[in-house]
Amino acid sequence: MRTTTPNSPHIRGRWRQIGSAAAATAALLVAGFGTAAHASAATTATTATHKVSARAVAAQVAKAHVRYEKAGCGAAPKKGYAACDALRVTGGTTAFMEKQAALKGIAPKTVKPNAASDSPTGYGPGDLQSAYGLTDAAASNGSGETVAIVDAYDDPNAEEDLATYRSYYGLPDCTTANGCFTKVSQTGSTTSLPSADSGWAGEESLDLDMVSATCPNCNILLVEAKSASDANLGTAVNEAVKLGAKFVSNSYGGSESSSDTTYDTSYYKHAGVAITASAGDEGYGAEYPAASRYVTAVGGTALTTAANSRGWTESVWNTSSTEGTGSGCSSYDAKPSWQTDTSCTKRMISDVSAVADPATGVSVYDSYGSDGTGWNTYGGTSASAPLIASVYALAGTPGSSDYPAEYPYAAAGTSALNDVTSGSNGTCSTSYFCTAESGYDGPTGWGTPEGTDAFTG
């Protein structure tokens, strides 16, 4: 992975103002208040919304800025190993916090490093389902489907933290007892698990919560590799498929190598299974396994409310030349037949994208270790990869001989995908490798989901 561990906090705070009261108000009413568990909160928010203009809310949201750090699993890996693509907000005010403060007419609270928060500070299920046109699908689809999460090491509190997240948002219980949640090692054991790791525990909580937010009716399989080596993570992917998962998310990556084509066939070539992989968090440049032609490479965006029919808008997530979504032309992996961009002769990253900017980050509950206990806001393409895997699950089981990474290409240029046309993630010699444009581009692929139509054969 092309990564350096920063010596100072990251700060991010770019925002668009909202010009239409009607569209912005509709988006704000949806955000975070989609469950019966928070009916009273929704009523309060609705009342407050009638007392504040959309312009005033936008002015408040424009102040959002955050500091963040790599999760404990995000340090530069040695050769043959991967790092997670998760970033945890440690200070400042997120988009969600600024919006809620404006609706209530109060000063926004701030995120405090390593301190438990008693309520979410990032986007929740209602926000994400609204932003990606998934509200109806999330309510009715996904039953009987299993989304697998592959990570390294053990999160001892995974099931307990998952229960806290789902209870807060009024989502159905997902437990070992009711058969919804299963945690295993890379060999399939439910009792002989890897050693615990607080950094990877935060990553696992992020992944589990993103599946819950996007596909609340899906079963969840957490497969924990005994280390973050490429071989062990790949073995965990094989175990997930062996156990019946048709959707497998991988929120990690490392630098490309000549071994990647061997890893392709050994670990990621599974017909009939939708496998997603994070594009990376260090700005322009390719990483593996996102470069595998057998996976859906998922880039990252900044997601904000907007005065349009969708109620949201997105741009390429980028904080600096080394902080933002990954993208690029692979040095080793062959170009799949369904990928037709003309300037990269090998595999191009990304295929699609979703929210990843920590400033517009997602709410996560994690109670294990020192990476912040309680409610946290996370960003990074570790958020977008499990989200997209879950959209595939909402769309239904892939064809048995298909490699579902090609599905979005059949929907390219249609209303099934939100085309992201602004922003860049660095400097490159071929513009679309690092800069958003109409149609296909590296940082965001063909765009972000608008419903499930682009994710089914």
Coordinates of C-alpha atoms in Angstrom, one line a residue, residues 9-10 66-70 88-93 97 109-117 121 366 369-378:
P9 CA -4.2 15.3 12.3
H10 CA -6.1 15.6 9.0
V66 CA -12.9 17.3 11.3
R67 CA -9.6 15.9 12.4
Y68 CA -9.1 12.2 11.9
E69 CA -6.5 9.5 12.1
K70 CA -5.8 6.1 10.6
R88 CA -11.6 7.6 12.6
V89 CA -12.7 11.1 13.3
T90 CA -11.0 12.4 16.5
G91 CA -12.1 16.0 16.6
G92 CA -14.1 18.8 15.1
T93 CA -17.7 18.7 13.8
M97 CA -23.4 17.1 13.8
K109 CA -21.0 19.7 19.9
T110 CA -17.5 18.5 19.0
V111 CA -15.9 15.1 18.7
K112 CA -13.4 14.4 21.5
P113 CA -10.6 11.9 20.9
N114 CA -10.9 8.6 22.6
A115 CA -14.0 9.7 24.5
A116 CA -17.3 7.8 24.4
S117 CA -20.2 9.6 22.8
T121 CA -21.9 11.7 15.4
D366 CA -17.2 0.2 18.9
G369 CA -9.7 -1.2 22.7
S370 CA -8.2 2.2 22.7
D371 CA -9.4 3.5 19.3
G372 CA -12.3 5.3 20.9
T373 CA -15.0 3.6 22.8
G374 CA -18.7 4.3 22.2
W375 CA -20.1 6.1 19.1
N376 CA -17.5 7.2 16.6
T377 CA -17.6 8.6 13.1
Y378 CA -15.5 6.7 10.5

